[in-house]
DNA sequence: GTCCAGGTGGTCA
DNA sequence: TGACCACATGGA
Protein backbone atom coordinates (compact mmCIF):
# COMPACT_ATOMS: atom_id res chain seq x y z
CA UNK A 1 0.00 0.00 0.00
CA UNK A 2 1.31 3.42 -0.97
CA UNK A 3 0.83 6.55 1.11
CA UNK A 4 1.27 10.13 -0.02
CA UNK A 5 1.97 13.33 1.87
CA UNK A 6 3.66 11.47 4.72
CA UNK A 7 7.07 11.70 6.42
CA UNK A 8 7.95 8.71 8.59
CA UNK A 9 10.96 10.13 10.43
CA UNK A 10 8.98 13.18 11.48
CA UNK A 11 6.12 11.04 12.76
CA UNK A 12 8.53 8.84 14.69
CA UNK A 13 10.04 11.94 16.31
CA UNK A 14 6.75 13.68 16.96
CA UNK A 15 6.17 12.31 20.47
CA UNK A 16 2.83 10.64 19.82
CA UNK A 17 4.16 7.11 19.43
CA UNK A 18 7.06 5.63 21.41
CA UNK A 19 7.40 2.18 19.95
CA UNK A 20 8.18 2.24 16.24
CA UNK A 21 11.13 -0.03 15.52
CA UNK A 22 13.62 1.88 13.39
CA UNK A 23 15.53 -0.31 10.94
CA UNK A 24 17.13 2.61 9.13
CA UNK A 25 16.43 6.20 8.19
CA UNK A 26 12.91 6.24 6.72
CA UNK A 27 12.47 2.52 7.35
CA UNK A 28 10.36 1.22 10.26
CA UNK A 29 8.40 -1.67 11.64
CA UNK A 30 5.22 -0.22 13.13
CA UNK A 31 3.15 -2.04 15.77
CA UNK A 32 -0.63 -1.86 15.99
CA UNK A 33 -2.69 -4.26 18.12
CA UNK A 34 -1.41 -7.78 17.40
CA UNK A 35 0.04 -6.88 14.02
CA UNK A 36 2.88 -4.88 12.54
CA UNK A 37 3.81 -3.47 9.18
CA UNK A 38 7.14 -2.68 7.56
CA UNK A 39 7.04 0.71 5.92
CA UNK A 40 9.63 2.56 3.84
CA UNK A 41 9.94 6.19 2.81
CA UNK A 42 10.13 5.94 -1.00
CA UNK A 43 10.46 9.65 -1.79
CA UNK A 44 10.46 12.90 0.16
CA UNK A 45 6.76 12.72 1.05
CA UNK A 46 5.75 9.23 -0.06
CA UNK A 47 5.92 5.91 1.75
CA UNK A 48 4.97 2.32 1.06
CA UNK A 49 3.94 -0.56 3.29
CA UNK A 50 6.05 -3.42 1.94
CA UNK A 51 5.25 -6.19 4.38
CA UNK A 52 2.78 -7.14 7.11
CA UNK A 53 3.37 -9.29 10.19
CA UNK A 54 1.06 -10.98 12.67
CA UNK A 55 -2.66 -10.32 12.52
CA UNK A 56 -3.76 -8.11 9.63
CA UNK A 57 -4.67 -4.56 10.67
CA UNK A 58 -6.48 -1.55 9.24
CA UNK A 59 -3.40 0.45 8.35
CA UNK A 60 -5.35 3.14 6.52
CA UNK A 61 -7.07 3.90 9.78
CA UNK A 62 -3.85 3.73 11.80
CA UNK A 63 -2.02 6.13 9.48
CA UNK A 64 -5.07 8.41 9.28
CA UNK A 65 -5.48 8.06 5.52
CA UNK A 66 -9.05 9.32 5.70
CA UNK A 67 -7.95 12.85 6.50
CA UNK A 68 -6.70 14.98 3.61
CA UNK A 69 -3.55 16.51 5.06
CA UNK A 70 -2.71 18.43 1.92
CA UNK A 71 -6.01 20.26 2.19
CA UNK A 72 -5.75 20.59 5.97
CA UNK A 73 -2.33 22.24 5.66
CA UNK A 74 -3.75 24.72 3.18
CA UNK A 75 -6.52 25.58 5.60
CA UNK A 76 -4.09 25.82 8.50
CA UNK A 77 -1.89 28.25 6.55
CA UNK A 78 -4.94 30.38 5.90
CA UNK A 79 -6.25 30.25 9.45
CA UNK A 80 -2.94 30.60 11.26
CA UNK A 81 -0.46 32.38 8.97
CA UNK A 82 1.78 33.08 11.98
CA UNK A 83 2.54 29.34 12.02
CA UNK A 84 3.62 29.06 8.40
CA UNK A 85 7.15 28.05 9.33
CA UNK A 86 5.99 25.47 11.89
CA UNK A 87 3.49 24.02 9.41
CA UNK A 88 6.05 23.69 6.63
CA UNK A 89 8.59 22.25 9.06
CA UNK A 90 6.05 19.63 10.14
CA UNK A 91 4.82 18.72 6.67
CA UNK A 92 4.18 14.99 6.46
CA UNK A 93 3.27 14.43 10.10
CA UNK A 94 0.10 12.39 10.58
CA UNK A 95 -2.05 12.18 13.68
CA UNK A 96 -2.02 8.43 14.23
CA UNK A 97 -4.99 6.40 15.42
CA UNK A 98 -3.32 4.21 17.98
CA UNK A 99 -4.74 1.42 20.10
CA UNK A 100 -6.47 2.78 23.21
CA UNK A 101 -4.95 0.69 26.01
CA UNK A 102 -1.44 1.35 24.79
CA UNK A 103 -2.11 5.06 24.42
CA UNK A 104 -3.65 5.37 27.88
CA UNK A 105 -0.73 3.66 29.62
CA UNK A 106 2.06 5.29 27.67
CA UNK A 107 0.65 8.74 28.27
CA UNK A 108 0.29 8.09 31.99
CA UNK A 109 4.02 7.36 31.81
CA UNK A 110 4.53 10.60 29.91
CA UNK A 111 3.54 12.94 32.76
CA UNK A 112 6.48 15.10 33.84
CA UNK A 113 8.77 12.72 31.97
CA UNK A 114 10.98 12.89 28.89
CA UNK A 115 10.49 11.06 25.63
CA UNK A 116 13.65 8.90 25.92
CA UNK A 117 12.62 7.70 29.35
CA UNK A 118 9.06 7.04 28.23
CA UNK A 119 10.38 4.93 25.36
CA UNK A 120 12.66 2.93 27.66
CA UNK A 121 9.92 2.22 30.19
CA UNK A 122 7.21 1.33 27.68
CA UNK A 123 9.47 -0.85 25.57
CA UNK A 124 10.77 -2.78 28.56
CA UNK A 125 7.20 -3.57 29.62
CA UNK A 126 6.45 -4.84 26.11
CA UNK A 127 9.65 -6.90 26.13
CA UNK A 128 8.56 -8.54 29.37
CA UNK A 129 4.81 -9.01 28.78
CA UNK A 130 4.13 -8.49 25.06
CA UNK A 131 4.24 -10.97 22.21
CA UNK A 132 6.78 -10.97 19.39
CA UNK A 133 5.43 -9.24 16.28
CA UNK A 134 8.66 -9.04 14.32
CA UNK A 135 12.17 -10.41 14.80
CA UNK A 136 15.10 -10.22 12.43
CA UNK A 137 18.85 -9.61 12.77
CA UNK A 138 18.60 -9.08 16.55
CA UNK A 139 15.93 -6.41 16.11
CA UNK A 140 12.67 -7.41 17.76
CA UNK A 141 9.32 -5.67 18.10
CA UNK A 142 6.76 -6.71 20.72
CA UNK A 143 3.06 -6.04 21.03
CA UNK A 144 1.73 -3.92 23.85
CA UNK A 145 0.47 -6.26 26.61
CA UNK A 146 -3.26 -6.95 26.87
CA UNK A 147 -5.22 -5.23 29.62
CA UNK A 148 -5.42 -8.60 31.41
CA UNK A 149 -1.62 -8.76 31.55
CA UNK A 150 -1.26 -5.11 32.49
CA UNK A 151 -3.64 -5.62 35.43
CA UNK A 152 -1.36 -8.31 36.87
CA UNK A 153 1.70 -6.06 37.08
CA UNK A 154 2.42 -4.92 40.63
CA UNK A 155 3.37 -1.46 41.80
CA UNK A 156 6.90 -2.68 42.54
CA UNK A 157 7.23 -4.01 39.02
CA UNK A 158 6.06 -0.74 37.48
CA UNK A 159 8.68 0.98 39.62
CA UNK A 160 11.28 -1.40 38.27
CA UNK A 161 10.23 -0.29 34.77
CA UNK A 162 11.02 3.30 35.73
CA UNK A 163 7.47 4.48 36.41
CA UNK A 164 8.55 6.38 39.53
CA UNK A 165 5.67 7.93 41.45
CA UNK A 166 3.30 6.99 38.59
CA UNK A 167 3.46 3.28 39.52
CA UNK A 168 0.38 3.42 41.73
CA UNK A 169 -1.58 5.30 39.06
CA UNK A 170 -0.76 2.56 36.55
CA UNK A 171 -1.95 -0.18 38.92
CA UNK A 172 -5.15 1.69 39.66
CA UNK A 173 -5.98 2.45 36.03
CA UNK A 174 -5.15 -1.10 34.91
CA UNK A 175 -7.69 -2.45 37.38
CA UNK A 176 -10.31 0.12 36.45
CA UNK A 177 -9.96 -0.68 32.74
CA UNK A 178 -10.02 -4.43 33.37
CA UNK A 179 -13.27 -4.13 35.28
CA UNK A 180 -15.07 -1.68 33.02
CA UNK A 181 -13.62 -3.08 29.80
CA UNK A 182 -15.77 -0.86 27.58
CA UNK A 183 -13.05 1.50 26.32
CA UNK A 184 -13.80 0.34 22.78
CA UNK A 185 -17.24 1.93 23.09
CA UNK A 186 -15.68 5.22 24.09
CA UNK A 187 -15.40 5.99 20.37
CA UNK A 188 -19.11 6.77 20.54
CA UNK A 189 -18.81 9.32 23.35
CA UNK A 190 -18.97 13.05 22.73
CA UNK A 191 -15.73 14.99 23.20
CA UNK A 192 -16.93 16.23 26.59
CA UNK A 193 -17.97 12.79 27.77
CA UNK A 194 -14.75 11.22 26.52
CA UNK A 195 -12.59 13.74 28.40
CA UNK A 196 -14.60 13.28 31.57
CA UNK A 197 -14.33 9.50 31.32
CA UNK A 198 -10.60 9.54 30.63
CA UNK A 199 -9.91 12.04 33.42
CA UNK A 200 -11.63 9.74 35.90
CA UNK A 201 -8.69 7.34 35.43
CA UNK A 202 -5.83 7.69 37.93
CA UNK A 203 -2.88 9.46 36.38
CA UNK A 204 -4.95 10.96 33.58
CA UNK A 205 -5.47 14.71 33.84
CA UNK A 206 -6.53 17.32 31.27
CA UNK A 207 -3.35 17.13 29.20
CA UNK A 208 -3.01 13.36 29.05
CA UNK A 209 -6.74 12.96 28.35
CA UNK A 210 -6.40 15.24 25.34
CA UNK A 211 -3.40 13.27 24.07
CA UNK A 212 -5.40 10.06 24.31
CA UNK A 213 -8.38 11.66 22.59
CA UNK A 214 -6.19 13.03 19.82
CA UNK A 215 -3.82 10.09 19.26
CA UNK A 216 -6.25 7.23 19.81
CA UNK A 217 -9.85 8.44 19.46
CA UNK A 218 -9.32 10.67 16.44
CA UNK A 219 -10.49 13.89 18.16
CA UNK A 220 -8.91 16.74 16.24
CA UNK A 221 -10.61 19.33 18.46
CA UNK A 222 -8.35 18.36 21.35
CA UNK A 223 -5.33 20.56 22.09
CA UNK A 224 -2.97 19.07 24.69
CA UNK A 225 -1.02 21.75 26.57
CA UNK A 226 2.38 20.54 27.74
CA UNK A 227 5.61 22.31 28.67
CA UNK A 228 6.65 22.81 25.03
CA UNK A 229 3.31 24.28 24.03
CA UNK A 230 3.45 26.62 27.01
CA UNK A 231 6.91 27.80 25.94
CA UNK A 232 5.70 28.29 22.39
CA UNK A 233 2.62 30.31 23.36
CA UNK A 234 4.47 32.44 25.92
CA UNK A 235 7.11 33.18 23.33
CA UNK A 236 4.85 33.70 20.30
CA UNK A 237 2.49 36.14 22.04
CA UNK A 238 5.08 37.79 24.28
CA UNK A 239 3.46 36.79 27.54
CA UNK A 240 6.37 35.32 29.55
CA UNK A 241 4.55 35.49 32.91
CA UNK A 242 1.27 33.99 31.70
CA UNK A 243 -0.42 31.51 34.02
CA UNK A 244 -1.66 28.15 32.78
CA UNK A 245 -5.18 29.47 32.60
CA UNK A 246 -4.16 32.52 30.62
CA UNK A 247 -2.35 30.23 28.19
CA UNK A 248 -5.34 27.93 27.65
CA UNK A 249 -7.61 30.97 27.26
CA UNK A 250 -5.25 32.34 24.63
CA UNK A 251 -5.18 28.99 22.83
CA UNK A 252 -8.96 28.73 22.83
CA UNK A 253 -9.30 32.23 21.39
CA UNK A 254 -6.83 31.58 18.56
CA UNK A 255 -7.31 27.99 17.48
CA UNK A 256 -10.76 27.22 16.17
CA UNK A 257 -10.26 24.49 13.59
CA UNK A 258 -7.84 21.57 13.19
CA UNK A 259 -6.79 22.28 16.76
CA UNK A 260 -5.08 18.96 17.47
CA UNK A 261 -3.18 19.02 14.20
CA UNK A 262 -1.79 22.54 14.52
CA UNK A 263 -0.96 21.68 18.13
CA UNK A 264 1.13 18.76 16.93
CA UNK A 265 2.91 20.95 14.36
CA UNK A 266 3.75 23.57 17.00
CA UNK A 267 4.95 20.90 19.42
CA UNK A 268 7.19 19.29 16.81
CA UNK A 269 8.57 22.61 15.60
CA UNK A 270 9.39 24.07 19.01
CA UNK A 271 10.92 20.86 20.34
CA UNK A 272 13.51 20.88 17.57
CA UNK A 273 14.04 24.63 17.43
C1' DG B 1 25.78 18.86 40.55
C1' DT B 2 21.61 21.19 38.42
C1' DC B 3 17.79 21.56 35.54
C1' DC B 4 14.22 19.47 33.03
C1' DA B 5 10.79 16.36 31.04
C1' DG B 6 4.29 15.62 26.13
C1' DG B 7 1.59 16.80 34.47
C1' DT B 8 -1.25 14.90 38.11
C1' DG B 9 -3.30 14.37 42.72
C1' DG B 10 -3.97 16.43 47.02
C1' DT B 11 -4.67 20.43 49.75
C1' DC B 12 -6.15 24.89 50.93
C1' DA B 13 -7.96 29.50 50.17
C1' DT C 1 -12.63 27.19 40.59
C1' DG C 2 -7.56 28.42 40.78
C1' DA C 3 -2.92 28.49 42.86
C1' DC C 4 0.67 25.87 45.01
C1' DC C 5 3.49 21.83 46.00
C1' DA C 6 5.39 17.01 46.25
C1' DC C 7 6.55 13.58 43.39
C1' DA C 8 10.67 9.42 40.94
C1' DT C 9 14.15 9.25 37.92
C1' DG C 10 17.22 9.24 33.97
C1' DG C 11 18.70 12.48 30.11
C1' DA C 12 21.25 16.47 28.83
XYZ file of C-alpha atoms (C1' of nucleotides) in Angstrom:
298
model
C 0.000 0.000 0.000
C 1.313 3.421 -0.972
C 0.828 6.548 1.111
C 1.272 10.129 -0.021
C 1.975 13.325 1.874
C 3.659 11.471 4.718
C 7.066 11.705 6.418
C 7.949 8.709 8.592
C 10.964 10.127 10.426
C 8.978 13.185 11.477
C 6.120 11.038 12.764
C 8.535 8.841 14.692
C 10.044 11.936 16.310
C 6.749 13.676 16.965
C 6.171 12.309 20.465
C 2.830 10.645 19.815
C 4.160 7.109 19.434
C 7.063 5.632 21.410
C 7.401 2.176 19.950
C 8.179 2.236 16.240
C 11.135 -0.030 15.516
C 13.625 1.881 13.387
C 15.525 -0.313 10.936
C 17.131 2.612 9.128
C 16.431 6.199 8.186
C 12.905 6.241 6.724
C 12.466 2.517 7.354
C 10.364 1.220 10.263
C 8.399 -1.674 11.642
C 5.224 -0.224 13.126
C 3.151 -2.036 15.774
C -0.626 -1.859 15.991
C -2.688 -4.258 18.117
C -1.405 -7.778 17.400
C 0.044 -6.882 14.016
C 2.884 -4.877 12.543
C 3.813 -3.468 9.176
C 7.141 -2.684 7.560
C 7.042 0.711 5.925
C 9.630 2.557 3.842
C 9.938 6.186 2.805
C 10.133 5.944 -0.998
C 10.457 9.649 -1.788
C 10.464 12.898 0.159
C 6.764 12.720 1.046
C 5.751 9.233 -0.060
C 5.922 5.909 1.747
C 4.968 2.324 1.064
C 3.938 -0.561 3.287
C 6.048 -3.420 1.939
C 5.247 -6.194 4.382
C 2.783 -7.145 7.112
C 3.368 -9.289 10.191
C 1.056 -10.984 12.668
C -2.658 -10.323 12.517
C -3.764 -8.112 9.628
C -4.669 -4.562 10.671
C -6.483 -1.545 9.243
C -3.399 0.448 8.354
C -5.350 3.144 6.516
C -7.074 3.901 9.781
C -3.849 3.733 11.799
C -2.019 6.133 9.479
C -5.069 8.406 9.280
C -5.477 8.064 5.519
C -9.048 9.322 5.699
C -7.954 12.845 6.495
C -6.696 14.975 3.615
C -3.552 16.514 5.055
C -2.706 18.431 1.918
C -6.012 20.257 2.188
C -5.747 20.588 5.974
C -2.326 22.239 5.656
C -3.748 24.722 3.176
C -6.519 25.585 5.604
C -4.086 25.815 8.501
C -1.890 28.245 6.552
C -4.944 30.383 5.901
C -6.254 30.248 9.446
C -2.936 30.602 11.260
C -0.461 32.385 8.967
C 1.779 33.083 11.978
C 2.536 29.342 12.022
C 3.618 29.063 8.403
C 7.148 28.048 9.335
C 5.990 25.474 11.888
C 3.493 24.024 9.408
C 6.055 23.692 6.634
C 8.590 22.252 9.058
C 6.050 19.631 10.141
C 4.824 18.718 6.672
C 4.184 14.987 6.457
C 3.265 14.427 10.096
C 0.097 12.394 10.577
C -2.054 12.179 13.684
C -2.023 8.432 14.230
C -4.990 6.404 15.419
C -3.319 4.205 17.983
C -4.737 1.421 20.104
C -6.474 2.777 23.212
C -4.949 0.686 26.010
C -1.437 1.352 24.786
C -2.113 5.063 24.423
C -3.649 5.365 27.877
C -0.732 3.661 29.615
C 2.058 5.287 27.667
C 0.650 8.745 28.268
C 0.289 8.088 31.987
C 4.016 7.360 31.806
C 4.532 10.600 29.909
C 3.545 12.940 32.758
C 6.482 15.100 33.836
C 8.766 12.723 31.968
C 10.983 12.893 28.891
C 10.494 11.056 25.629
C 13.646 8.903 25.918
C 12.623 7.698 29.349
C 9.055 7.042 28.230
C 10.375 4.926 25.362
C 12.656 2.935 27.664
C 9.915 2.224 30.186
C 7.205 1.325 27.680
C 9.468 -0.851 25.571
C 10.769 -2.778 28.564
C 7.204 -3.575 29.624
C 6.451 -4.835 26.110
C 9.648 -6.902 26.125
C 8.557 -8.543 29.373
C 4.813 -9.011 28.777
C 4.131 -8.495 25.061
C 4.237 -10.965 22.205
C 6.782 -10.967 19.389
C 5.431 -9.238 16.283
C 8.661 -9.042 14.320
C 12.172 -10.410 14.798
C 15.096 -10.222 12.433
C 18.853 -9.611 12.773
C 18.598 -9.084 16.554
C 15.930 -6.414 16.108
C 12.671 -7.406 17.759
C 9.320 -5.671 18.102
C 6.756 -6.707 20.721
C 3.062 -6.036 21.029
C 1.733 -3.920 23.852
C 0.473 -6.264 26.609
C -3.257 -6.951 26.873
C -5.225 -5.231 29.625
C -5.417 -8.597 31.408
C -1.624 -8.759 31.553
C -1.258 -5.109 32.494
C -3.642 -5.621 35.431
C -1.362 -8.312 36.874
C 1.698 -6.060 37.080
C 2.420 -4.920 40.629
C 3.371 -1.458 41.805
C 6.903 -2.676 42.540
C 7.235 -4.009 39.023
C 6.061 -0.743 37.477
C 8.679 0.984 39.617
C 11.282 -1.399 38.266
C 10.231 -0.294 34.770
C 11.016 3.297 35.730
C 7.473 4.478 36.411
C 8.553 6.378 39.527
C 5.672 7.928 41.452
C 3.299 6.995 38.595
C 3.461 3.284 39.522
C 0.380 3.422 41.728
C -1.575 5.296 39.057
C -0.761 2.563 36.551
C -1.945 -0.178 38.915
C -5.155 1.687 39.662
C -5.977 2.450 36.029
C -5.153 -1.099 34.912
C -7.694 -2.450 37.376
C -10.309 0.125 36.454
C -9.963 -0.677 32.741
C -10.018 -4.429 33.372
C -13.273 -4.134 35.280
C -15.068 -1.679 33.022
C -13.622 -3.084 29.799
C -15.770 -0.864 27.583
C -13.052 1.496 26.322
C -13.804 0.344 22.781
C -17.243 1.926 23.089
C -15.682 5.216 24.093
C -15.400 5.986 20.373
C -19.113 6.773 20.544
C -18.809 9.316 23.353
C -18.965 13.046 22.725
C -15.735 14.989 23.202
C -16.928 16.226 26.592
C -17.970 12.787 27.765
C -14.752 11.218 26.525
C -12.589 13.740 28.396
C -14.599 13.279 31.569
C -14.333 9.497 31.319
C -10.598 9.543 30.634
C -9.907 12.039 33.422
C -11.629 9.740 35.897
C -8.694 7.341 35.427
C -5.829 7.685 37.931
C -2.879 9.456 36.378
C -4.947 10.965 33.579
C -5.470 14.714 33.838
C -6.526 17.321 31.271
C -3.351 17.135 29.200
C -3.014 13.355 29.047
C -6.742 12.957 28.352
C -6.398 15.237 25.337
C -3.401 13.266 24.073
C -5.397 10.056 24.313
C -8.377 11.664 22.592
C -6.193 13.027 19.823
C -3.815 10.091 19.262
C -6.246 7.233 19.807
C -9.849 8.443 19.462
C -9.321 10.674 16.438
C -10.495 13.892 18.163
C -8.910 16.735 16.244
C -10.610 19.329 18.460
C -8.350 18.362 21.354
C -5.330 20.561 22.088
C -2.969 19.071 24.687
C -1.021 21.750 26.570
C 2.378 20.541 27.740
C 5.610 22.314 28.675
C 6.653 22.810 25.028
C 3.314 24.280 24.025
C 3.453 26.621 27.007
C 6.906 27.795 25.945
C 5.697 28.287 22.387
C 2.620 30.310 23.357
C 4.469 32.440 25.920
C 7.105 33.180 23.333
C 4.849 33.697 20.298
C 2.494 36.141 22.045
C 5.083 37.789 24.278
C 3.455 36.790 27.539
C 6.366 35.316 29.553
C 4.551 35.485 32.908
C 1.273 33.987 31.697
C -0.423 31.512 34.019
C -1.656 28.153 32.780
C -5.183 29.467 32.599
C -4.162 32.524 30.615
C -2.354 30.225 28.187
C -5.345 27.933 27.649
C -7.614 30.972 27.259
C -5.246 32.338 24.628
C -5.177 28.986 22.826
C -8.960 28.734 22.831
C -9.299 32.233 21.394
C -6.833 31.584 18.558
C -7.307 27.990 17.484
C -10.763 27.225 16.170
C -10.264 24.486 13.591
C -7.843 21.573 13.187
C -6.786 22.276 16.762
C -5.080 18.960 17.468
C -3.185 19.022 14.196
C -1.786 22.538 14.516
C -0.959 21.680 18.135
C 1.134 18.757 16.934
C 2.911 20.948 14.365
C 3.750 23.566 17.000
C 4.952 20.899 19.424
C 7.190 19.291 16.812
C 8.573 22.613 15.602
C 9.390 24.065 19.012
C 10.920 20.855 20.343
C 13.510 20.884 17.567
C 14.043 24.628 17.435
C 25.784 18.863 40.551
C 21.613 21.194 38.416
C 17.792 21.564 35.540
C 14.224 19.471 33.032
C 10.793 16.359 31.043
C 4.291 15.621 26.135
C 1.593 16.796 34.468
C -1.247 14.898 38.111
C -3.304 14.372 42.724
C -3.966 16.429 47.016
C -4.669 20.426 49.753
C -6.154 24.894 50.933
C -7.964 29.503 50.169
C -12.635 27.187 40.585
C -7.556 28.417 40.780
C -2.920 28.486 42.862
C 0.669 25.866 45.007
C 3.490 21.828 46.000
C 5.387 17.014 46.254
C 6.553 13.578 43.387
C 10.666 9.417 40.937
C 14.154 9.247 37.924
C 17.222 9.241 33.968
C 18.696 12.476 30.110
C 21.253 16.472 28.832
